[in-house]
CSV table of C-alpha atoms in Angstrom, one decimal:
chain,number,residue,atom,x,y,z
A,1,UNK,CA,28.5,18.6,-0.3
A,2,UNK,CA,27.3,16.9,2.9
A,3,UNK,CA,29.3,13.0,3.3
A,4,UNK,CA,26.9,10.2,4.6
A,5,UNK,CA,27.9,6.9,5.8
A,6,UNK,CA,25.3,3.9,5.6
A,7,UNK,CA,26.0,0.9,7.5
A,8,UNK,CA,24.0,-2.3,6.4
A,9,UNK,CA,23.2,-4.5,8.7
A,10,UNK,CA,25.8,-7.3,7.2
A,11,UNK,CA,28.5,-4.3,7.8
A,12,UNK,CA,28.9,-3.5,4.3
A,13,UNK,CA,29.5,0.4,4.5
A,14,UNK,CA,28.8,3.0,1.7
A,15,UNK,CA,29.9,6.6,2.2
A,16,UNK,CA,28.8,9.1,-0.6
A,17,UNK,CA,27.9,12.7,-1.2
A,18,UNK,CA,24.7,14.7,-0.8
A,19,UNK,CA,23.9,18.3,-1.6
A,20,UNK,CA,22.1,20.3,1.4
A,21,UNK,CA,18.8,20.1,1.4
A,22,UNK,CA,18.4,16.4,-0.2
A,23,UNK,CA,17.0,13.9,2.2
A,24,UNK,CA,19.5,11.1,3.7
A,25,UNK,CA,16.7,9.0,1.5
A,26,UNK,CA,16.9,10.8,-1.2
A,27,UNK,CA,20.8,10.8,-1.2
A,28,UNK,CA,20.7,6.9,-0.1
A,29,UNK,CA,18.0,5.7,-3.4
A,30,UNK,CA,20.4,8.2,-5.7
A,31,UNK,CA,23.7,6.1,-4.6
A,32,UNK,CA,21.9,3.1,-4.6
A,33,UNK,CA,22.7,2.3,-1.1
A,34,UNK,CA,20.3,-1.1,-0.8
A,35,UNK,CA,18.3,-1.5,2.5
A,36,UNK,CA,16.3,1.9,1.7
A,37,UNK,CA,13.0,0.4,-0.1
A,38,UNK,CA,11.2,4.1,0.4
A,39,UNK,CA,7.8,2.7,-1.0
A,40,UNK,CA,5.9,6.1,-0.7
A,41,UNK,CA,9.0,8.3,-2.5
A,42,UNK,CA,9.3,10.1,0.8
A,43,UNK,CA,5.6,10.8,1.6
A,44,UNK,CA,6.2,10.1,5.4
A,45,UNK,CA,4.0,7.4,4.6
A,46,UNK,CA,5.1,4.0,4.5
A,47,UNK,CA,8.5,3.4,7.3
A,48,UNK,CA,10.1,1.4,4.7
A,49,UNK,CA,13.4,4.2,4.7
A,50,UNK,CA,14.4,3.2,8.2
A,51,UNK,CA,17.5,4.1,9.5
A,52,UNK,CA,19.0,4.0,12.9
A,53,UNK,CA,21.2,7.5,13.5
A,54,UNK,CA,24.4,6.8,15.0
A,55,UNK,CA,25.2,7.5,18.5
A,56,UNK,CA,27.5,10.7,17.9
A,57,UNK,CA,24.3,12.4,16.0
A,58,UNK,CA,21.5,12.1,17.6
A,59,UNK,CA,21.8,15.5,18.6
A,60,UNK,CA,22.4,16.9,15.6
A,61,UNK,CA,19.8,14.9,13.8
A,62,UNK,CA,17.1,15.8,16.0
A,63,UNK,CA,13.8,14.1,17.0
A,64,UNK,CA,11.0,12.9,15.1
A,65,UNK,CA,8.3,15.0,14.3
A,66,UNK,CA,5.2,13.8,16.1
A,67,UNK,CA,3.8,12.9,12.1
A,68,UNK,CA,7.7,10.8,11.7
A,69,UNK,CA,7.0,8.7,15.4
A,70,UNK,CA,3.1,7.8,14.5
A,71,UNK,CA,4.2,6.3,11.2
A,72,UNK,CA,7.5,4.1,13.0
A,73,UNK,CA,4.9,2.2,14.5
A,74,UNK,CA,4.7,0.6,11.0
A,75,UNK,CA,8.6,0.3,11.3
A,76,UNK,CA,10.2,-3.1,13.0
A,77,UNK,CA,12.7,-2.9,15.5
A,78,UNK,CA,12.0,0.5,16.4
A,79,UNK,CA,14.8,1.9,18.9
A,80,UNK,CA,15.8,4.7,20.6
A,81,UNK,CA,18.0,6.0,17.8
A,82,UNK,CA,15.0,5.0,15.3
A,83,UNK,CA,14.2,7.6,12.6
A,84,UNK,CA,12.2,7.9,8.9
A,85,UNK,CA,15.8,8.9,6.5
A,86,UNK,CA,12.9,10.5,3.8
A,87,UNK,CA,12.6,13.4,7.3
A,88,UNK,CA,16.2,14.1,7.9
A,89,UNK,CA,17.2,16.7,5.8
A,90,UNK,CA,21.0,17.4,5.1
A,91,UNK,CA,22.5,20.5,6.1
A,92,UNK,CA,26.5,21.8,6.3
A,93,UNK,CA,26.5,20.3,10.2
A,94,UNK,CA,25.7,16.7,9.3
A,95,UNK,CA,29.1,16.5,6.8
A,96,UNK,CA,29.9,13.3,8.1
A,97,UNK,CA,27.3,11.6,9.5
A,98,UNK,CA,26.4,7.9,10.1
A,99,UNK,CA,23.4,6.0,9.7
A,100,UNK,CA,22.9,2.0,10.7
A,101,UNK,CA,20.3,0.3,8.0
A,102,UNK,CA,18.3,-2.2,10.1
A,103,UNK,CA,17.7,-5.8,8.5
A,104,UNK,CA,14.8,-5.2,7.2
A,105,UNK,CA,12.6,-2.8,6.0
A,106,UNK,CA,9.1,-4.6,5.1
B,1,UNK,CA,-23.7,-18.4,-6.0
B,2,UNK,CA,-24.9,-14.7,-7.2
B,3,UNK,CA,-24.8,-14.2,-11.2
B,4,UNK,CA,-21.7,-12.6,-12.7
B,5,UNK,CA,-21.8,-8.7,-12.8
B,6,UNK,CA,-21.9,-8.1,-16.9
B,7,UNK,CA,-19.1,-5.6,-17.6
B,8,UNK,CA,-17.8,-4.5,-21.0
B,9,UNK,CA,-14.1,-3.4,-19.3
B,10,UNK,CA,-13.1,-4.4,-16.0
B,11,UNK,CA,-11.0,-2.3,-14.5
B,12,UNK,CA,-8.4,-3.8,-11.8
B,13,UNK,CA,-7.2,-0.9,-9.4
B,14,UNK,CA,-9.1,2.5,-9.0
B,15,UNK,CA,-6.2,4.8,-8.7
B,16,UNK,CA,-5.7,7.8,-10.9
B,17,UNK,CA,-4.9,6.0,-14.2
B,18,UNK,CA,-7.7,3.2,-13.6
B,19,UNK,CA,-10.0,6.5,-13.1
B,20,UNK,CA,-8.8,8.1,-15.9
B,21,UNK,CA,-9.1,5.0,-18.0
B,22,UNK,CA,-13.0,5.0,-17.3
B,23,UNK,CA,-12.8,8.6,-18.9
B,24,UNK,CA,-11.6,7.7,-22.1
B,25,UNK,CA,-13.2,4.6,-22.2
B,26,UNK,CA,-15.9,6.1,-21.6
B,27,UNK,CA,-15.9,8.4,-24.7
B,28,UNK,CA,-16.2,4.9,-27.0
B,29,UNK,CA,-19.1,4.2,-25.1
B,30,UNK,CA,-17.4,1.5,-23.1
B,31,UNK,CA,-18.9,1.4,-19.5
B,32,UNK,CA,-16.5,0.1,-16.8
B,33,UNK,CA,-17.0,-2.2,-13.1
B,34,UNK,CA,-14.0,-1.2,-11.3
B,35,UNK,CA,-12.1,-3.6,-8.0
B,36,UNK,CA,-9.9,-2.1,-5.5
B,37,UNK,CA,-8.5,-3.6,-2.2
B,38,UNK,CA,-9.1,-0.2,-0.4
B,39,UNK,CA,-12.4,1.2,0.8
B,40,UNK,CA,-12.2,4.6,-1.7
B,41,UNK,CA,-10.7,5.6,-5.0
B,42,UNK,CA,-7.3,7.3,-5.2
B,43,UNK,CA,-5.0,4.2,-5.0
B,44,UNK,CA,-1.3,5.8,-3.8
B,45,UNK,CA,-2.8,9.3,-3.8
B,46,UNK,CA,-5.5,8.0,-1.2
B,47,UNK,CA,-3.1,5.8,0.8
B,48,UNK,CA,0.3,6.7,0.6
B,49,UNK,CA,0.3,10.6,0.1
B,50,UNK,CA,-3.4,11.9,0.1
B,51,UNK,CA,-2.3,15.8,1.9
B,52,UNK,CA,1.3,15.6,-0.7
B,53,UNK,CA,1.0,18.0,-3.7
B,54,UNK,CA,2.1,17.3,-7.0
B,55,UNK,CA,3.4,19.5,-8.8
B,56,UNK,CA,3.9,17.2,-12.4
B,57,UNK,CA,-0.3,17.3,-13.5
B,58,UNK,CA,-0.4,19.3,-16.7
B,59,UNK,CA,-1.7,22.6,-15.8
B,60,UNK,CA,-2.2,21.9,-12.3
B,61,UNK,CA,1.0,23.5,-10.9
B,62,UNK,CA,-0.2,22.0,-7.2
B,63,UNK,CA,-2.7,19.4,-6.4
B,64,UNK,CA,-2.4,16.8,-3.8
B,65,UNK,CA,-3.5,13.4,-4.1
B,66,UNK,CA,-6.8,13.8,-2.5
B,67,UNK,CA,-7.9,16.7,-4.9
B,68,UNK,CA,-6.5,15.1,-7.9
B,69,UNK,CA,-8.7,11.9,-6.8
B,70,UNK,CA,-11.6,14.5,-5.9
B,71,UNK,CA,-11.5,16.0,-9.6
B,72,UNK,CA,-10.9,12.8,-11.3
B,73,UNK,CA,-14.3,11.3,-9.7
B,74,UNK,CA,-15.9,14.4,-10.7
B,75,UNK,CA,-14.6,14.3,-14.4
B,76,UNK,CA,-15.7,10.1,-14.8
B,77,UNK,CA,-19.3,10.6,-13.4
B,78,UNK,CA,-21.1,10.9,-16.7
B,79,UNK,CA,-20.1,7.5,-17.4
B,80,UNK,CA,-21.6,5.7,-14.7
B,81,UNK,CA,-18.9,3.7,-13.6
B,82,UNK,CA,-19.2,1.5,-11.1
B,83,UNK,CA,-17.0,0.6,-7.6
B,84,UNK,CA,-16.6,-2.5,-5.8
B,85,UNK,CA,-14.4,-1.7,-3.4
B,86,UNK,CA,-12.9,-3.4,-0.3
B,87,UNK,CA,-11.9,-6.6,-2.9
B,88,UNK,CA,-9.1,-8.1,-5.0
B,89,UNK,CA,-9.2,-9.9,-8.1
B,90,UNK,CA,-8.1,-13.0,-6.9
B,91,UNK,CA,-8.4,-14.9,-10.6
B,92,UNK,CA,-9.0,-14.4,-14.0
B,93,UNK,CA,-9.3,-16.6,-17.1
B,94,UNK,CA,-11.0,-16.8,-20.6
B,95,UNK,CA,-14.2,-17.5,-21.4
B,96,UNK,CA,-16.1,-17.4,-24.2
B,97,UNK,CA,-17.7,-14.4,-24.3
B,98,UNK,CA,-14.4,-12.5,-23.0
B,99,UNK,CA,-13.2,-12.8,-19.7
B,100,UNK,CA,-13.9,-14.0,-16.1
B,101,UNK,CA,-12.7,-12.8,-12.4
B,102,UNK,CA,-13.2,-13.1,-9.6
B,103,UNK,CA,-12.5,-11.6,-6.3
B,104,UNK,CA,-11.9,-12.6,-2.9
B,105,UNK,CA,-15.2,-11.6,-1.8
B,106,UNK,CA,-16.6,-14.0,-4.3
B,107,UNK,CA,-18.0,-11.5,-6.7
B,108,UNK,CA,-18.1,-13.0,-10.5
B,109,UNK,CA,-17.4,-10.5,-13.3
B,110,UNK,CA,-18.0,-11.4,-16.9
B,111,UNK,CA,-15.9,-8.7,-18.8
B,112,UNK,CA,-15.1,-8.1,-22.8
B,113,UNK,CA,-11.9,-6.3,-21.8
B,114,UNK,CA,-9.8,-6.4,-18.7
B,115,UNK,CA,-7.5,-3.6,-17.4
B,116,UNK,CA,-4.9,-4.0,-15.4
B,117,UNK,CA,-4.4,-0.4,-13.8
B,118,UNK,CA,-3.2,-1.7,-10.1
B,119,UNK,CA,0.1,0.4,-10.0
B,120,UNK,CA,2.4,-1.0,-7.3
B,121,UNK,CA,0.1,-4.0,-7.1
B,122,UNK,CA,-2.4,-4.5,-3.9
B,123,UNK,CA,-1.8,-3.4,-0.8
B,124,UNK,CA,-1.4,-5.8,1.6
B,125,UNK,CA,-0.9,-5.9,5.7
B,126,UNK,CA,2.7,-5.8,6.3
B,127,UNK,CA,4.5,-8.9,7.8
B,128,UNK,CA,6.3,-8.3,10.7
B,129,UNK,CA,9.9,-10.0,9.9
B,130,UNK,CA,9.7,-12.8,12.9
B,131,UNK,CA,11.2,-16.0,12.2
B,132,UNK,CA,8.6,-18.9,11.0
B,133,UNK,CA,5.4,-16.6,11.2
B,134,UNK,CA,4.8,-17.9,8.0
B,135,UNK,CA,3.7,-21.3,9.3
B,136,UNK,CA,1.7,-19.3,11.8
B,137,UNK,CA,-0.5,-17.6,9.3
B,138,UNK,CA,-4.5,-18.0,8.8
B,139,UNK,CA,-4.2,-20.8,11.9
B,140,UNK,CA,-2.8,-18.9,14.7
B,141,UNK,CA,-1.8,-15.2,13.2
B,142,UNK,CA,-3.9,-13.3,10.9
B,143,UNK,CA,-4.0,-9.7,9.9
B,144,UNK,CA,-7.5,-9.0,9.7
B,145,UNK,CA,-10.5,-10.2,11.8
B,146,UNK,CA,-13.2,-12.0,9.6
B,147,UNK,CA,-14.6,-14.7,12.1
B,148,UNK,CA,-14.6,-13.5,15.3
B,149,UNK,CA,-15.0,-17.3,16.7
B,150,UNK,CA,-11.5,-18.4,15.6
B,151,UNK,CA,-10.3,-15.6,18.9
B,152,UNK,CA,-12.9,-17.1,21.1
B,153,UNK,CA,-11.2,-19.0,24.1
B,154,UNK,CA,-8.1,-18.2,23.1
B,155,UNK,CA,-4.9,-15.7,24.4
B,156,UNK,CA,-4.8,-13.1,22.3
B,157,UNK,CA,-2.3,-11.1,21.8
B,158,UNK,CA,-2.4,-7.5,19.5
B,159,UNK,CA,0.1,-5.5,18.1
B,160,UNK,CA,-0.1,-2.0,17.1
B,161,UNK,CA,-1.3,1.6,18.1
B,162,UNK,CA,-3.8,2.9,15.4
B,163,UNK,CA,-7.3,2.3,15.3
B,164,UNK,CA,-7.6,-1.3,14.2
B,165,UNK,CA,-5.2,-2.8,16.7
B,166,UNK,CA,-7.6,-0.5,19.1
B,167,UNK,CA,-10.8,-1.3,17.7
B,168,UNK,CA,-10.2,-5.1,18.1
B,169,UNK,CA,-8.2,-5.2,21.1
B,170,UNK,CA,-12.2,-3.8,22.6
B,171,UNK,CA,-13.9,-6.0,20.1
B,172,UNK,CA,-12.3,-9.3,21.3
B,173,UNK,CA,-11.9,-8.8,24.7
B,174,UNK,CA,-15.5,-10.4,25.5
B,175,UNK,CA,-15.1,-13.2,24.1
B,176,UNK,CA,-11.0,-14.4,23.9
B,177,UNK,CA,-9.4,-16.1,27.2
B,178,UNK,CA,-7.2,-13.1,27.5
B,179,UNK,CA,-6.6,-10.6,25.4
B,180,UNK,CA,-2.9,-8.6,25.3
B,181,UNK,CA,-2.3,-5.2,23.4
B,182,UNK,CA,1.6,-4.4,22.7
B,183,UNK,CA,2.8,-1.3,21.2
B,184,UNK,CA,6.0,-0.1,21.2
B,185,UNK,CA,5.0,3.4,22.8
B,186,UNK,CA,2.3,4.5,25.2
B,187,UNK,CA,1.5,7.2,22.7
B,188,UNK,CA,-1.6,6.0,20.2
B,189,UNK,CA,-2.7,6.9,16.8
B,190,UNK,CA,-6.1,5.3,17.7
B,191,UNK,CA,-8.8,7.8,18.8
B,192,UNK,CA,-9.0,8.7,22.2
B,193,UNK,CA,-12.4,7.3,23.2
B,194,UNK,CA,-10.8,3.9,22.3
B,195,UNK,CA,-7.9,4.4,24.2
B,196,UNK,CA,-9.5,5.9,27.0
B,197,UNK,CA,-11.9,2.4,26.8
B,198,UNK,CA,-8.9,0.6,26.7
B,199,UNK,CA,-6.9,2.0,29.9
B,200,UNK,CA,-10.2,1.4,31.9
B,201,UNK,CA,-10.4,-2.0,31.0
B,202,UNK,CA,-6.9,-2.2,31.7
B,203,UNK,CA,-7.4,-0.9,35.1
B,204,UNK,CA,-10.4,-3.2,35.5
B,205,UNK,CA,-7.6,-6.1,35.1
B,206,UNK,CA,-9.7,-7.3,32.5
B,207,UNK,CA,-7.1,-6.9,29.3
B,208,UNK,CA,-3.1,-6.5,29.4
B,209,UNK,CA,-1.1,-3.6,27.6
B,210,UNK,CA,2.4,-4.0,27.2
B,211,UNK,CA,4.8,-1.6,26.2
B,212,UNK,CA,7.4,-3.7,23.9
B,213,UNK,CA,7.9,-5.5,20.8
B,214,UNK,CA,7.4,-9.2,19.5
B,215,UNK,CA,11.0,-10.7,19.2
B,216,UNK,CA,10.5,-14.7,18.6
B,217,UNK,CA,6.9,-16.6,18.2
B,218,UNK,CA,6.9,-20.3,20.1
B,219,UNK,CA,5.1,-22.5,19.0
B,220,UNK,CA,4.6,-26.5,17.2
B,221,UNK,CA,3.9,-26.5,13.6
B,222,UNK,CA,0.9,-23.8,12.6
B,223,UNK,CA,-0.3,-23.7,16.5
B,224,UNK,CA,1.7,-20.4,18.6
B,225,UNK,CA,1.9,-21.1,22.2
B,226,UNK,CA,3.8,-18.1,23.1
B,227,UNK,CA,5.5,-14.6,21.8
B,228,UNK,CA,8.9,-13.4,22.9
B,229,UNK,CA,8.4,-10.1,23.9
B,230,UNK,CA,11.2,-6.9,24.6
B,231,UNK,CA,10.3,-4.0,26.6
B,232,UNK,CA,10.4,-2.4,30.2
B,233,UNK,CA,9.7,-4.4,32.3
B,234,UNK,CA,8.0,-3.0,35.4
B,235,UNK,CA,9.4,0.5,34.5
B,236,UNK,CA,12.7,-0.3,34.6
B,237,UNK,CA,15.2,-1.6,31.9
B,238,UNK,CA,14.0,-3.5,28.6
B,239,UNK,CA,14.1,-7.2,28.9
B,240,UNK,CA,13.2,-10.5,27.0
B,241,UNK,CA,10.5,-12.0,28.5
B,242,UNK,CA,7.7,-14.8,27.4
B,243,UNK,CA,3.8,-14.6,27.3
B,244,UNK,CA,0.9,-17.0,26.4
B,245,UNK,CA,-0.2,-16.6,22.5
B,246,UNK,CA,-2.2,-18.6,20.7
B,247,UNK,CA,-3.4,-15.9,18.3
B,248,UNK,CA,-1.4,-13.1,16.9
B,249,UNK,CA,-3.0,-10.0,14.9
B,250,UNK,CA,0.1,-7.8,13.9
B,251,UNK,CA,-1.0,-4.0,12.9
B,252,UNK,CA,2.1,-2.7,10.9
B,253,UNK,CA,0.2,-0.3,7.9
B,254,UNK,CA,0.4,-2.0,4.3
B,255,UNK,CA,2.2,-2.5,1.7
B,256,UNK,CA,2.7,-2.9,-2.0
B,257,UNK,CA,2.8,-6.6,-3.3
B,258,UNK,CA,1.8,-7.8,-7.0
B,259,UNK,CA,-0.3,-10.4,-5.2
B,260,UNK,CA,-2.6,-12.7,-7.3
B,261,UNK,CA,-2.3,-10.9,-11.1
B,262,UNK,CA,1.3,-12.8,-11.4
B,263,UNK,CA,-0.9,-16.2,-11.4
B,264,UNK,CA,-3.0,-15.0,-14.3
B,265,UNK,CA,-0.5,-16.3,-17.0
B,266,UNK,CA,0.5,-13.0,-18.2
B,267,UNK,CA,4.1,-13.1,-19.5
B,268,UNK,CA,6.0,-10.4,-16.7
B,269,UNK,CA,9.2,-8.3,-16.7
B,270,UNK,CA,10.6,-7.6,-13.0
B,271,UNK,CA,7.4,-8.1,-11.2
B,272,UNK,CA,5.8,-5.1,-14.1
B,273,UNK,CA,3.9,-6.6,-17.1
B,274,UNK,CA,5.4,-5.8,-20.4
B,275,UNK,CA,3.2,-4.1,-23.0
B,276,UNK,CA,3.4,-2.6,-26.4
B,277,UNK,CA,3.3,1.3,-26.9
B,278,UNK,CA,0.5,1.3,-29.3
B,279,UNK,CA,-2.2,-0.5,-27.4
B,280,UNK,CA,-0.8,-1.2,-24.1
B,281,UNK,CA,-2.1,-4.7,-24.2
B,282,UNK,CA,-0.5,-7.7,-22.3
B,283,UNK,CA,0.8,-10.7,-23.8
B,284,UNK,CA,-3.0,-12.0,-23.5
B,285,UNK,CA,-5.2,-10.5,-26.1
B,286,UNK,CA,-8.0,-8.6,-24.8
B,287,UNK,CA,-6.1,-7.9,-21.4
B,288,UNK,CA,-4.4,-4.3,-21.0
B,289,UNK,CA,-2.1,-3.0,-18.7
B,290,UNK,CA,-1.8,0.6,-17.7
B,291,UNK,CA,0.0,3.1,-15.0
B,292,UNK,CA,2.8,2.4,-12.8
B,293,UNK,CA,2.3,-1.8,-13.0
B,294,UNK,CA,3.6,-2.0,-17.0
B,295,UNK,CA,6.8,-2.1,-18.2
B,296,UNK,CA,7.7,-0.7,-21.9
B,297,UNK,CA,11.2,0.4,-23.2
B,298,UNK,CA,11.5,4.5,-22.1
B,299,UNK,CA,8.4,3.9,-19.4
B,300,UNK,CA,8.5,6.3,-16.7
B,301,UNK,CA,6.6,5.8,-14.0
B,302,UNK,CA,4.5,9.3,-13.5
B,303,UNK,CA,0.4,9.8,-13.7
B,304,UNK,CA,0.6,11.7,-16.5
B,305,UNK,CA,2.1,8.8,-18.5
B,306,UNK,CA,-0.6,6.5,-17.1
B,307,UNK,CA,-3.0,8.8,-18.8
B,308,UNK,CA,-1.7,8.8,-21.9
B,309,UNK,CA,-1.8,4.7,-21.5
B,310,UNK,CA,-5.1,5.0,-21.0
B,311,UNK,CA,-6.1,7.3,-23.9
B,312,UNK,CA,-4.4,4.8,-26.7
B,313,UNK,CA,-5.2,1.9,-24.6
B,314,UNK,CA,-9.2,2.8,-25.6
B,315,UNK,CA,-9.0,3.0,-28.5
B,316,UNK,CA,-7.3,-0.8,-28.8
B,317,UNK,CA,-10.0,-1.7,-26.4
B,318,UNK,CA,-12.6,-0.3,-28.4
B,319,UNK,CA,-11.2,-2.8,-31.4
B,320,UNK,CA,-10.8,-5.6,-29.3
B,321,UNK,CA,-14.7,-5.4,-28.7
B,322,UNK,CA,-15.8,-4.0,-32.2
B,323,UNK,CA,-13.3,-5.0,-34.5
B,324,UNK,CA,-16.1,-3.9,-37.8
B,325,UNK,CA,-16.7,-0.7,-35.8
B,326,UNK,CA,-14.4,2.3,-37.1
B,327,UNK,CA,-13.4,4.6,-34.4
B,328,UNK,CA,-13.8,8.7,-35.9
B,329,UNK,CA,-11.2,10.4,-33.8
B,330,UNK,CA,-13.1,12.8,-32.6
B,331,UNK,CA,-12.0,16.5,-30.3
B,332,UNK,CA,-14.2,16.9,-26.6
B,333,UNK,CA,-14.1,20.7,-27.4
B,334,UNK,CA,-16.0,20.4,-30.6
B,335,UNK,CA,-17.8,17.0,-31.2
B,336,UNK,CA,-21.4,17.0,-30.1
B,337,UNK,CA,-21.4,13.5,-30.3
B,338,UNK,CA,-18.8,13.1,-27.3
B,339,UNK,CA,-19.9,16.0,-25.5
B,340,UNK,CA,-23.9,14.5,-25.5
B,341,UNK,CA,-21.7,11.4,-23.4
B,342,UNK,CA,-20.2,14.2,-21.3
B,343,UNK,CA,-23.7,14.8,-20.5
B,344,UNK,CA,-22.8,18.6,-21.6
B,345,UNK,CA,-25.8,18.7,-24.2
């Protein structure tokens, strides 16, 4: 199991469990971690599964895809750290990562 | 005022359970007008994931929404049916001879059914969360261009990087008092033609492109003065700075709002409208609802369920509008009757 932390944006934060291979969406909507709206079910369609990845895992998260960036122009907000949750994909290495949900997602 | 287009259903939302319906109403000879806010068929499956497969179609292990769109157009054609699209049914009431809407383009329809197949509900621009824009709206920011002469004269200022926030950052230019495109990124989804159009009229120091965001809007009641804007500034280090706005047009993609149907008076559950699971009709006699936008005990929200809606939902259409006329359940594989409608014979 892979442990995520989501951060709302009023603080609240909500660590849970995924399986490899799951999305940090996918893991989010099944917890029902609030501040995920995913619209399109993970289509990389609709930047409404916003997250911003923490500092420490940027590196380990990766970049967007060129597809990912063109569609967080729909996103608000959009910063550095900025990326689609429905496109990170969990794997053994992110055991512990940390997400920051902005305030809103649409 | 035109005359009302003469419908026996009208069908509100021409995704794949709205097509579908026309299918098997169709069969019970009941032709179909059909209104969609986008500009083709497919609803979600044309907007949202049209390259996606599915893999839950009965005996289509993989079809994306595209194809299933393609094949559902191809499988309604014998029926005629007929598309207006680019509109929302803005109102609907009772008449006498069944039902009237009407849509925001102004066309009337006179129906004998209505239904109600607009899954998430209509898709509609996305508001950019910036406090008060809301007292901004259809004076001072709007989210489409319809009459050019409410930009003439005035700073403009566009947001976005696709090909509307391109295509009108060119088209107003002419004719505004200055005209401002922001995006957060100098990449663009717009085609290059437009960009490249765009840069030289930059260079021309005819339009401004900034690289940033919209923070804050200033402004006194509905008028906007000025926009609050973070980015680099001069190459160097993001930083909050102001610039002359009197009109806004934010490009930020769509999304999914129930919009107009909850003012129709139909009794609703959640933002979903509760039907039965014999006839799929609303609490309104005469007006179904089908697909993703219903709500029943057990419903499950998947295409194949829509279909089924739709199948049942016929036949309590077909007596809604012949109530002495007996339906014969009748088999597509064997009836010459239904495959003569099919066009087969």
């Amino acid at each position: 199991m892979v442990k995520i932390t989501y951060i709302e944006n009023s603080g609240k934060v909500h660590t849970v469990e995924g399986e490899p291979g799951q999305t940090v969406m996918e893991t989010a909507i099944r917890n029902a971690v609030p501040g995920i709206v995913a619209e399109c079910g993970g289509a990389c369609s609709c930047a409404t599964c916003h997250v911003y990845v923490d500092e420490a895992w940027k590196e380990k998260t990766g970049n967007p895809s060129p597809m990912e960036e063109d569609m967080l122009d729909f996103a608000f907000d959009v910063r550095p750290a900025s990326r689609l949750s429905c496109q990170i994909r969990l794997k053994p290495e992110l055991d512990g990562l940390v997400v920051r949900i902005p305030e809103h997602q649409n | 005022m035109t005359s009302p287009v003469q419908t026996d259903a009208l069908i509100v939302g021409a995704g794949p359970v709205g097509l579908f319906a026309v299918f098997e109403l169709g069969l019970l000879d009941i032709k179909a007008h059909l209104v969609d806010i986008l500009d083709r068929p497919g609803g979600q499956c044309a907007e949202l994931y049209p390259e996606k497969p599915i893999y839950d179609i009965p005996a289509l292990p993989s079809v994306t929404g595209q194809e299933l769109t393609d094949r559902l157009m191809e499988q309604i054609k014998p029926f005629g049916p007929v598309f207006h699209f680019g509109e929302r049914v803005d109102m609907l009431k009772r008449v006498d001879s069944g039902f009237e809407a009407v849509t925001d383009a102004g066309t009337t329809f006179l129906a004998k059914v209505v239904v109600i197949a607009a899954g998430g509900g209509s898709f509609t621009p996305k508001r950019p969360p910036l406090a008060g824009i809301e007292a901004f709206e259809d004076t001072s920011v709007f989210y489409a261009v319809r009459k050019m002469d409410a930009f003439r004269g005035k700073h403009v200022v566009i947001v976005g990087g696709g090909d509307s926030a391109l295509d009108w950052t060119l088209n107003l230019e002419p004719i505004a008092k200055s005209v401002t495109l922001i995006h957060r990124r100098p990449e663009f989804r717009a085609a290059p033609d437009s960009v490249n159009k765009m840069r030289a009229l930059e260079a021309a120091g005819r339009l401004k492109f900034l690289i940033g965001q919209v923070t804050k809007l200033n402004g006194e009641g509905s008028e906007l003065k000025s926009l609050t804007v973070r980015g680099p500034v001069n190459g160097g280090p993001e930083q909050e700075y102001g610039i002359a706005a009197e009109r806004l047009i934010p490009f930020f993609g769509l999304t999914m709002k129930l919009g107009p149907i909850a003012d129709w008076g139909l009794n609703l559950h959640e933002n979903l409208i509760p039907v039965d699971t014999e006839r799929f009709e609303t609490s309104e006699p005469g007006i179904f609802a089908i697909g993703d936008i219903n709500w029943y005990p057990g419903k499950l929200k998947l295409i194949l369920s829509g279909f089924h809606e739709g199948a049942l939902m016929a036949q309590a259409a077909h007596r809604h509008i012949y109530p002495d006329k007996r339906v014969v359940f009748q088999y597509t594989t064997s009836s010459s009757n239904l495959q003569k409608k099919l066009g087969l014979l």
